[in-house]
């Protein structure tokens, strides 16, 4: 969502950091470009004006810190102003009330309320270990109640039985009663929407609120609607009283203006963002991390958190033990590739690393193959158990059979086997050392430390480090710029901040101009 804005701002600020000294005219010229970039991103005019005034006041009158250049000081000021505009600090869903805690979901039709209700229920069930009941109050849209029931089954969350003929207020009262009798911690009330804000919708929302006294009233807004989402939030807040906002479709090609404007215009925090259509595609909204992503500084903290959530601890420990014994077959490689897939694939990992935002055009020109993991896994799946355990038996005839079975070419199989051989040699050389695994090496290269595996550390080769410590490191500038060495190798030459060595490179990254 922020790619275009990130590209513009990074370019403007890079121009400042390359100068030895800055005059007031330099800052004014840069802020004119920042103002234009924010307006093009569909940020509200009042918010843009307040933002640029705040930056100008601090940048022109700032006492430049001795250890940084004036340009770097301006980047820090812009970063701080962005964080303030986005809300300062993240706020999660509050459950600080007597159970069952009512959470009322409001918004227009098509914004994703029902799916978001199921996502929140799944999140509260799995992460917070809460017993959640969902109830659909939408009696207008055909099959809306059945949709929530199906989503509840997929998320393993209870839904209120459907009783025909009841109005939304009656369903809401029955849901709260069922929540009390059933010992539920949270009751999520999925209300009906309209195509636009009207008096009937607002009256219905007010009646439901009066009947249930919800602890949280979450407005679900589509990020693709831009400034309309801000106007929507203001309308709902005036009539119903919104406590927080959930932005959906942030993985789309919206320009990010809604997210930057909402907190400043409404005063209501963005609590969650929908990152995909999947039921686990929901993330906390952290202003500091979002500001870092916008300015091309990456988001290593979220990368570590995502890895900790998606990596299977038992499988990771089993692979770690095999690596310590110098064993690393194609089954292990396949599991490492699946870990990367669960973390969002190549783009999901690269997008959170420092310096990547500034290299987007170069990476696009490099034609990184986004389907490489699926093809690599298809190749391994087309092998026999013996071939996966002992890759050396794969001679020409066997490779032809595997290529035909996986829909690939023999050349791709050779590349996969070469990559596996390099990784296996590296693991063997490491011997009994701690800290193995694709993700472990990557995070180790980021300066996070080598802790790993059964003897301590996070699963899957992730470092044993508190994300809050990483966040402090990121703020203080201790995290390195550019890619870690393991990811760097194999990328085209001439990109800033890239090292060599480490892992033999991730599959699918080109080896440089003219090479395949």
Coordinates of C-alpha atoms in Angstrom, one line a residue:
X1 CA 0.0 0.0 0.0
X2 CA 2.8 2.4 0.8
X3 CA 5.2 1.4 -2.0
X4 CA 4.6 4.6 -4.1
X5 CA 4.9 6.9 -1.2
X6 CA 7.9 5.1 0.2
X7 CA 9.7 5.4 -3.2
X8 CA 9.0 9.2 -3.4
X9 CA 10.0 10.0 0.2
X10 CA 13.1 7.8 0.1
X11 CA 14.3 9.7 -3.0
X12 CA 13.6 13.1 -1.5
X13 CA 15.4 12.3 1.8
X14 CA 18.3 10.6 0.1
X15 CA 19.0 13.9 -1.7
X16 CA 19.3 15.6 1.7
X17 CA 21.5 13.0 3.3
X18 CA 24.1 13.3 0.5
X19 CA 24.7 16.9 1.3
X20 CA 27.3 18.1 3.9
X21 CA 25.3 21.0 5.1
X22 CA 21.7 22.1 4.8
X23 CA 20.3 25.6 4.4
X24 CA 16.8 26.7 5.2
X25 CA 16.1 26.9 1.4
X26 CA 17.2 23.2 1.1
X27 CA 14.8 22.1 3.7
X28 CA 12.0 24.2 2.2
X29 CA 12.6 22.7 -1.2
X30 CA 12.6 19.2 0.2
X31 CA 9.4 19.8 2.1
X32 CA 7.6 21.0 -1.0
X33 CA 8.4 17.7 -2.6
X34 CA 7.3 15.8 0.6
X35 CA 4.0 17.8 0.5
X36 CA 3.4 16.9 -3.1
X37 CA 4.2 13.2 -2.4
X38 CA 1.7 13.1 0.5
X39 CA -1.0 14.8 -1.5
X40 CA -0.5 12.3 -4.4
X41 CA -0.8 9.5 -1.8
X42 CA -4.3 10.9 -1.1
X43 CA -3.5 12.2 2.4
X44 CA -6.0 14.8 3.7
X45 CA -4.9 18.3 3.0
X46 CA -5.1 19.4 6.7
X47 CA -2.9 16.5 7.7
X48 CA -0.4 17.3 5.1
X49 CA -0.2 20.9 6.1
X50 CA 0.1 20.0 9.8
X51 CA 2.8 17.4 9.0
X52 CA 5.0 19.7 6.9
X53 CA 4.7 22.6 9.4
X54 CA 5.8 20.3 12.2
X55 CA 8.8 19.1 10.2
X56 CA 9.8 22.6 9.0
X57 CA 9.7 23.9 12.6
X58 CA 11.8 21.2 14.0
X59 CA 14.3 20.9 11.0
X60 CA 15.0 24.6 10.7
X61 CA 15.4 25.2 14.4
X62 CA 17.0 21.9 15.3
X63 CA 20.4 21.8 17.0
X64 CA 22.2 19.3 14.8
X65 CA 23.6 16.4 16.7
X66 CA 27.4 16.1 16.3
X67 CA 27.4 12.4 15.4
X68 CA 25.0 12.8 12.5
X69 CA 24.9 14.9 9.4
X70 CA 22.1 17.5 9.0
X71 CA 20.4 15.4 6.3
X72 CA 20.2 12.4 8.7
X73 CA 18.8 14.7 11.4
X74 CA 16.0 15.7 8.9
X75 CA 15.3 12.0 8.2
X76 CA 14.9 11.4 11.9
X77 CA 12.6 14.4 12.3
X78 CA 10.4 13.2 9.3
X79 CA 10.3 9.7 10.8
X80 CA 9.2 11.1 14.2
X81 CA 6.5 13.3 12.6
X82 CA 5.2 10.3 10.6
X83 CA 5.0 8.2 13.8
X84 CA 3.0 11.0 15.6
X85 CA 0.7 11.3 12.6
X86 CA 0.0 7.6 12.6
X87 CA -0.8 7.6 16.3
X88 CA 2.4 7.5 18.3
X89 CA 2.2 4.0 19.7
X90 CA 0.2 0.9 18.7
X91 CA -3.1 0.1 20.5
X92 CA -4.5 -3.4 20.5
X93 CA -8.1 -4.6 21.1
X94 CA -9.0 -3.9 24.7
X95 CA -10.6 -6.8 26.7
X96 CA -10.4 -5.0 30.0
X97 CA -14.0 -5.5 31.0
X98 CA -16.2 -8.2 32.7
X99 CA -16.8 -11.2 30.4
X100 CA -18.3 -11.7 28.0
X101 CA -16.7 -8.6 26.4
X102 CA -18.9 -7.4 23.6
X103 CA -17.0 -6.2 20.4
X104 CA -19.3 -4.5 17.9
X105 CA -18.1 -4.5 14.2
X106 CA -19.5 -1.7 12.1
X107 CA -18.8 -0.4 8.5
X108 CA -20.2 -0.2 5.0
X109 CA -21.2 -3.2 3.0
X110 CA -18.3 -4.8 1.2
X111 CA -15.6 -3.5 3.5
X112 CA -14.9 -7.0 4.9
X113 CA -16.7 -6.9 8.2
X114 CA -17.7 -10.6 8.3
X115 CA -14.3 -11.9 7.3
X116 CA -12.5 -9.5 9.7
X117 CA -14.8 -10.7 12.5
X118 CA -13.7 -14.2 11.9
X119 CA -10.0 -13.1 11.7
X120 CA -10.3 -11.3 15.1
X121 CA -12.1 -14.3 16.6
X122 CA -9.4 -16.7 15.4
X123 CA -6.7 -14.3 16.6
X124 CA -8.2 -14.0 20.1
X125 CA -8.7 -17.8 20.3
X126 CA -5.2 -18.7 19.3
X127 CA -3.1 -15.9 20.7
X128 CA -5.0 -14.7 23.7
X129 CA -6.5 -18.2 24.5
X130 CA -10.0 -16.6 24.8
X131 CA -13.3 -18.4 24.3
X132 CA -15.1 -16.5 21.6
X133 CA -18.6 -16.5 20.3
X134 CA -19.5 -14.8 17.0
X135 CA -23.0 -13.6 16.0
X136 CA -24.2 -12.2 12.7
X137 CA -26.7 -9.4 13.1
X138 CA -27.0 -8.9 9.3
X139 CA -30.5 -9.8 8.3
X140 CA -30.5 -7.8 5.1
X141 CA -27.7 -9.3 3.0
X142 CA -28.6 -12.8 1.7
X143 CA -26.7 -15.6 3.3
X144 CA -24.7 -13.2 5.5
X145 CA -25.4 -15.3 8.7
X146 CA -24.5 -18.5 6.8
X147 CA -21.2 -16.9 5.7
X148 CA -20.2 -16.2 9.3
X149 CA -21.2 -19.7 10.3
X150 CA -18.9 -21.2 7.6
X151 CA -16.0 -18.9 8.6
X152 CA -16.5 -19.9 12.2
X153 CA -16.2 -23.5 11.3
X154 CA -13.0 -22.7 9.3
X155 CA -11.5 -20.8 12.3
X156 CA -12.8 -23.3 14.9
X157 CA -14.8 -20.5 16.6
X158 CA -18.4 -20.9 17.9
X159 CA -21.2 -19.0 16.1
X160 CA -24.7 -18.2 17.5
X161 CA -27.3 -20.5 16.1
X162 CA -29.4 -18.8 13.4
X163 CA -33.1 -18.2 14.3
X164 CA -35.2 -16.9 11.4
X165 CA -37.4 -13.8 11.9
X166 CA -35.4 -12.0 14.6
X167 CA -34.3 -8.4 14.1
X168 CA -30.7 -7.3 14.8
X169 CA -31.4 -6.0 18.3
X170 CA -33.0 -9.3 19.3
X171 CA -30.1 -11.3 17.9
X172 CA -27.6 -9.1 19.8
X173 CA -29.5 -9.6 23.1
X174 CA -29.6 -13.4 22.5
X175 CA -25.9 -13.4 21.7
X176 CA -25.0 -11.6 24.9
X177 CA -27.2 -14.0 26.9
X178 CA -25.6 -17.0 25.2
X179 CA -22.2 -15.6 26.0
X180 CA -23.0 -15.3 29.7
X181 CA -24.6 -18.8 29.9
X182 CA -21.9 -20.4 27.8
X183 CA -19.0 -18.9 29.8
X184 CA -17.6 -17.1 26.8
X185 CA -14.8 -14.4 27.2
X186 CA -15.7 -12.4 24.1
X187 CA -18.8 -11.9 21.9
X188 CA -18.2 -10.5 18.5
X189 CA -21.3 -8.8 17.0
X190 CA -21.1 -8.6 13.2
X191 CA -23.5 -5.9 12.2
X192 CA -25.1 -5.2 8.8
X193 CA -23.8 -2.6 6.4
X194 CA -25.2 -0.4 3.6
X195 CA -23.8 0.8 0.3
X196 CA -23.5 4.2 1.9
X197 CA -24.1 5.9 5.2
X198 CA -27.8 6.6 5.8
X199 CA -30.2 7.3 8.7
X200 CA -31.6 3.8 8.8
X201 CA -28.1 2.3 9.2
X202 CA -27.1 4.7 12.0
X203 CA -30.3 4.2 13.9
X204 CA -29.8 0.4 13.8
X205 CA -26.2 0.8 15.0
X206 CA -27.3 3.0 17.8
X207 CA -30.1 0.6 18.9
X208 CA -27.6 -2.3 18.9
X209 CA -25.1 -0.3 20.9
X210 CA -27.8 0.7 23.5
X211 CA -28.8 -3.0 23.9
X212 CA -25.3 -4.5 24.3
X213 CA -23.1 -1.7 25.6
X214 CA -20.1 -2.9 23.6
X215 CA -16.6 -2.4 25.1
X216 CA -15.1 -2.0 21.6
X217 CA -16.8 -0.5 18.5
X218 CA -14.5 -1.3 15.7
X219 CA -15.0 0.4 12.3
X220 CA -13.9 -1.8 9.4
X221 CA -12.8 0.4 6.5
X222 CA -11.5 -0.5 3.1
X223 CA -8.0 1.1 2.6
X224 CA -8.7 1.3 -1.2
X225 CA -11.4 3.9 -0.7
X226 CA -8.8 6.6 0.3
X227 CA -10.3 9.8 1.7
X228 CA -13.8 8.3 1.7
X229 CA -12.7 6.0 4.4
X230 CA -11.7 9.0 6.6
X231 CA -15.1 10.6 6.0
X232 CA -16.8 7.3 6.8
X233 CA -14.9 7.1 10.1
X234 CA -15.9 10.6 11.0
X235 CA -19.6 9.8 10.3
X236 CA -19.7 6.6 12.3
X237 CA -17.8 8.2 15.2
X238 CA -20.2 11.1 15.5
X239 CA -23.3 8.8 15.5
X240 CA -22.1 5.6 17.2
X241 CA -18.8 6.3 18.9
X242 CA -16.0 4.3 17.4
X243 CA -13.2 3.1 19.7
X244 CA -10.8 1.8 16.9
X245 CA -10.4 1.2 13.2
X246 CA -9.5 -1.9 11.3
X247 CA -8.1 -1.2 7.8
X248 CA -8.7 -4.0 5.3
X249 CA -7.0 -4.7 1.9
X250 CA -3.8 -3.0 2.9
X251 CA -2.1 -5.6 0.6
X252 CA -3.8 -3.9 -2.4
X253 CA -2.5 -1.0 -4.5
X254 CA -4.2 1.8 -2.5
X255 CA -2.0 4.8 -2.0
X256 CA -1.8 4.8 1.8
X257 CA -3.6 8.1 2.3
X258 CA -6.4 6.7 4.5
X259 CA -4.0 5.2 7.0
X260 CA -2.0 8.4 7.3
X261 CA -5.1 10.5 7.6
X262 CA -7.4 8.5 9.8
X263 CA -5.7 8.9 13.2
X264 CA -5.0 12.6 12.7
X265 CA -8.5 13.4 11.4
X266 CA -10.7 11.2 13.7
X267 CA -8.4 10.8 16.7
X268 CA -9.2 7.1 16.7
X269 CA -6.4 4.6 16.6
X270 CA -5.9 2.1 13.8
X271 CA -5.8 -1.1 15.8
X272 CA -5.4 -3.8 13.1
X273 CA -4.7 -4.1 9.4
X274 CA -5.9 -6.8 7.0
X275 CA -3.0 -8.1 5.0
X276 CA -4.6 -10.9 2.9
X277 CA -7.9 -12.7 2.4
X278 CA -6.7 -15.6 4.6
X279 CA -8.1 -16.0 8.1
X280 CA -4.6 -15.4 9.5
X281 CA -4.1 -12.3 7.4
X282 CA -4.4 -9.8 10.2
X283 CA -1.7 -7.8 11.9
X284 CA -1.3 -5.3 14.7
X285 CA -0.8 -1.8 13.6
X286 CA 2.5 -0.4 14.9
X287 CA 3.0 3.3 13.9
X288 CA 6.8 3.1 14.5
X289 CA 7.2 0.1 12.2
X290 CA 4.9 1.5 9.5
X291 CA 6.9 4.7 9.5
X292 CA 10.1 2.7 9.1
X293 CA 8.7 0.8 6.2
X294 CA 7.5 4.0 4.5
X295 CA 10.9 5.6 4.8
X296 CA 12.6 2.4 3.4
X297 CA 14.2 1.4 6.8
X298 CA 12.6 -2.0 6.8
X299 CA 10.8 -3.7 9.7
X300 CA 13.1 -6.4 11.2
X301 CA 11.0 -6.6 14.4
X302 CA 7.9 -7.7 12.5
X303 CA 10.0 -10.1 10.5
X304 CA 11.2 -11.8 13.6
X305 CA 7.7 -11.9 15.1
X306 CA 6.2 -13.3 11.9
X307 CA 8.9 -16.0 11.8
X308 CA 8.3 -17.0 15.5
X309 CA 4.5 -17.3 14.7
X310 CA 4.8 -19.3 11.5
X311 CA 7.7 -21.7 12.1
X312 CA 6.9 -25.2 13.4
X313 CA 9.0 -25.6 16.6
X314 CA 9.2 -29.4 16.5
X315 CA 10.1 -29.6 12.9
X316 CA 12.7 -26.9 13.3
X317 CA 14.3 -28.6 16.2
X318 CA 14.4 -31.9 14.3
X319 CA 16.1 -30.2 11.4
X320 CA 18.5 -28.4 13.8
X321 CA 19.6 -31.7 15.3
X322 CA 20.2 -33.2 11.8
X323 CA 22.2 -30.2 10.8
X324 CA 24.4 -30.5 13.9
X325 CA 25.1 -34.1 12.8
X326 CA 26.0 -32.8 9.3
X327 CA 22.9 -34.3 7.8
X328 CA 20.8 -32.1 5.4
X329 CA 18.8 -33.8 2.7
X330 CA 16.1 -32.6 0.3
X331 CA 13.3 -33.2 2.8
X332 CA 15.0 -30.7 5.1
X333 CA 15.5 -28.2 2.2
X334 CA 11.8 -28.5 1.4
X335 CA 10.8 -27.7 5.0
X336 CA 13.1 -24.6 4.9
X337 CA 11.4 -23.5 1.7
X338 CA 7.9 -24.0 3.3
X339 CA 9.0 -21.8 6.2
X340 CA 9.9 -19.0 3.8
X341 CA 6.5 -19.5 2.1
X342 CA 4.6 -19.2 5.4
X343 CA 6.5 -15.9 6.1
X344 CA 5.2 -14.4 2.9
X345 CA 7.6 -15.7 0.3
X346 CA 10.5 -13.8 -1.2
X347 CA 8.7 -10.4 -1.4
X348 CA 7.3 -10.8 2.2
X349 CA 10.8 -11.3 3.6
X350 CA 12.7 -8.8 1.4
X351 CA 10.0 -6.1 2.0
X352 CA 10.8 -6.0 5.7
X353 CA 14.6 -5.8 5.4
X354 CA 16.4 -2.4 5.8
X355 CA 17.4 -0.7 2.5
X356 CA 15.1 -2.8 0.3
X357 CA 12.6 0.1 -0.3
X358 CA 15.3 2.2 -1.9
X359 CA 16.3 -0.7 -4.2
X360 CA 12.8 -1.5 -5.4
X361 CA 13.3 -0.5 -9.1
X362 CA 16.6 -2.4 -9.3
X363 CA 14.9 -5.5 -7.8
X364 CA 12.0 -5.2 -10.2
X365 CA 14.5 -4.9 -13.1
X366 CA 16.2 -8.1 -11.8
X367 CA 13.0 -10.1 -12.5
X368 CA 13.1 -12.0 -9.2
X369 CA 11.0 -15.1 -9.7
X370 CA 8.1 -15.0 -7.2
X371 CA 7.0 -18.6 -7.9
X372 CA 10.4 -20.1 -7.4
X373 CA 9.5 -21.7 -4.0
X374 CA 6.5 -23.5 -5.5
X375 CA 8.5 -24.8 -8.4
X376 CA 11.4 -26.0 -6.1
X377 CA 8.8 -27.7 -3.8
X378 CA 7.2 -29.3 -6.9
X379 CA 10.6 -30.7 -8.0
X380 CA 11.3 -32.2 -4.6
X381 CA 7.7 -33.6 -4.4
X382 CA 8.2 -35.4 -7.7
X383 CA 11.2 -37.4 -6.3
X384 CA 11.0 -40.7 -4.6
X385 CA 11.7 -41.0 -0.9
X386 CA 15.1 -42.5 -1.6
X387 CA 16.0 -39.6 -4.0
X388 CA 15.0 -37.1 -1.4
X389 CA 17.1 -38.8 1.2
X390 CA 20.1 -39.5 -1.1
X391 CA 20.3 -36.8 -3.9
X392 CA 23.4 -38.4 -5.2
X393 CA 21.4 -41.2 -6.9
X394 CA 19.8 -38.6 -9.2
X395 CA 21.4 -39.3 -12.6
X396 CA 20.3 -38.2 -16.0
X397 CA 17.3 -40.5 -16.5
X398 CA 16.0 -39.9 -13.0
X399 CA 16.3 -36.1 -13.5
X400 CA 14.3 -36.4 -16.8
X401 CA 11.5 -38.2 -14.9
X402 CA 11.4 -35.7 -12.1
X403 CA 11.4 -32.8 -14.6
X404 CA 8.4 -34.4 -16.4
X405 CA 6.6 -35.0 -13.2
X406 CA 7.1 -31.5 -11.8
X407 CA 6.6 -29.6 -15.1
X408 CA 10.1 -28.1 -15.0
X409 CA 13.4 -28.5 -16.8
X410 CA 16.4 -30.5 -16.0
X411 CA 18.4 -27.3 -15.7
X412 CA 16.2 -26.2 -12.8
X413 CA 16.7 -29.6 -11.1
X414 CA 20.5 -29.1 -11.5
X415 CA 20.3 -25.6 -9.9
X416 CA 18.3 -27.0 -7.0
X417 CA 20.7 -29.8 -6.4
X418 CA 23.7 -27.4 -6.6
X419 CA 22.0 -25.1 -4.0
X420 CA 21.3 -28.1 -1.7
X421 CA 24.9 -29.3 -2.1
X422 CA 26.3 -25.8 -1.1
X423 CA 23.9 -25.6 1.9
X424 CA 24.7 -29.2 3.0
X425 CA 28.5 -28.5 2.8
X426 CA 28.0 -25.3 4.9
X427 CA 26.0 -27.2 7.5
X428 CA 28.6 -30.0 7.6
X429 CA 31.4 -27.4 8.1
X430 CA 29.4 -25.9 10.9
X431 CA 29.4 -29.2 12.7
X432 CA 28.3 -29.0 16.2
X433 CA 28.0 -25.2 16.2
X434 CA 24.7 -23.7 17.2
X435 CA 22.8 -21.6 14.8
X436 CA 21.7 -23.5 11.7
X437 CA 18.8 -23.0 9.4
X438 CA 18.0 -20.6 6.6
X439 CA 16.1 -18.2 8.7
X440 CA 18.6 -18.5 11.6
X441 CA 21.5 -17.5 9.3
X442 CA 19.5 -14.6 7.9
X443 CA 18.6 -13.2 11.3
X444 CA 22.2 -13.8 12.5
X445 CA 23.4 -11.7 9.7
X446 CA 21.2 -8.9 10.9
X447 CA 23.1 -8.8 14.1
X448 CA 20.4 -10.5 16.2
X449 CA 22.6 -13.3 17.6
X450 CA 23.0 -17.0 16.9
X451 CA 20.8 -18.6 19.6
X452 CA 19.0 -21.6 18.2
X453 CA 17.2 -24.9 18.7
X454 CA 16.5 -27.3 21.5
X455 CA 19.1 -25.9 23.9
X456 CA 17.5 -22.5 23.8
X457 CA 16.3 -19.9 21.3
X458 CA 13.3 -19.5 19.1
X459 CA 12.1 -22.2 16.8
X460 CA 13.3 -22.6 13.2
X461 CA 16.7 -21.0 13.7
X462 CA 15.2 -17.7 14.8
X463 CA 17.4 -15.9 17.3
X464 CA 16.5 -16.0 21.0
X465 CA 15.8 -12.2 21.2
X466 CA 13.0 -10.1 22.4
X467 CA 11.3 -8.2 19.6
X468 CA 11.3 -5.1 21.9
X469 CA 15.1 -5.3 22.0
X470 CA 15.2 -5.4 18.2
X471 CA 12.8 -2.4 18.1
X472 CA 15.2 -0.4 20.3
X473 CA 18.2 -1.4 18.1
X474 CA 16.2 -0.3 15.1
X475 CA 15.4 3.1 16.6
X476 CA 19.1 3.7 17.7
X477 CA 20.4 2.8 14.3
X478 CA 22.3 -0.4 15.5
X479 CA 20.7 -2.6 12.8
X480 CA 22.8 -2.7 9.6
X481 CA 21.6 -1.1 6.4
X482 CA 21.1 -3.2 3.3
X483 CA 20.7 -7.0 3.1
X484 CA 22.4 -9.5 5.3
X485 CA 25.1 -11.5 3.5
X486 CA 23.1 -14.7 3.1
X487 CA 20.4 -12.8 1.1
X488 CA 22.9 -10.6 -0.6
X489 CA 24.7 -13.3 -2.6
X490 CA 23.0 -13.9 -5.9
X491 CA 21.4 -10.5 -6.3
X492 CA 22.5 -8.4 -9.2
X493 CA 25.7 -6.4 -8.8
X494 CA 25.7 -2.7 -8.1
X495 CA 23.0 -2.6 -5.5
X496 CA 23.8 -0.6 -2.4
X497 CA 24.4 -2.2 1.0
X498 CA 25.0 -5.7 -0.2
X499 CA 27.7 -8.0 1.1
X500 CA 28.9 -11.5 0.1
X501 CA 29.5 -14.8 1.7
X502 CA 27.1 -16.5 4.2
X503 CA 24.5 -18.7 2.6
X504 CA 24.8 -19.6 -1.1
X505 CA 21.8 -17.3 -1.7
X506 CA 18.1 -17.8 -1.8
X507 CA 16.7 -19.7 -4.8
X508 CA 15.3 -17.6 -7.6
X509 CA 17.5 -14.6 -7.2
X510 CA 19.4 -13.9 -10.4
X511 CA 23.2 -14.3 -10.3
X512 CA 24.0 -11.0 -12.0
X513 CA 23.8 -9.6 -15.6
X514 CA 24.0 -12.2 -18.3
X515 CA 24.0 -15.2 -15.9
X516 CA 21.3 -17.7 -15.3

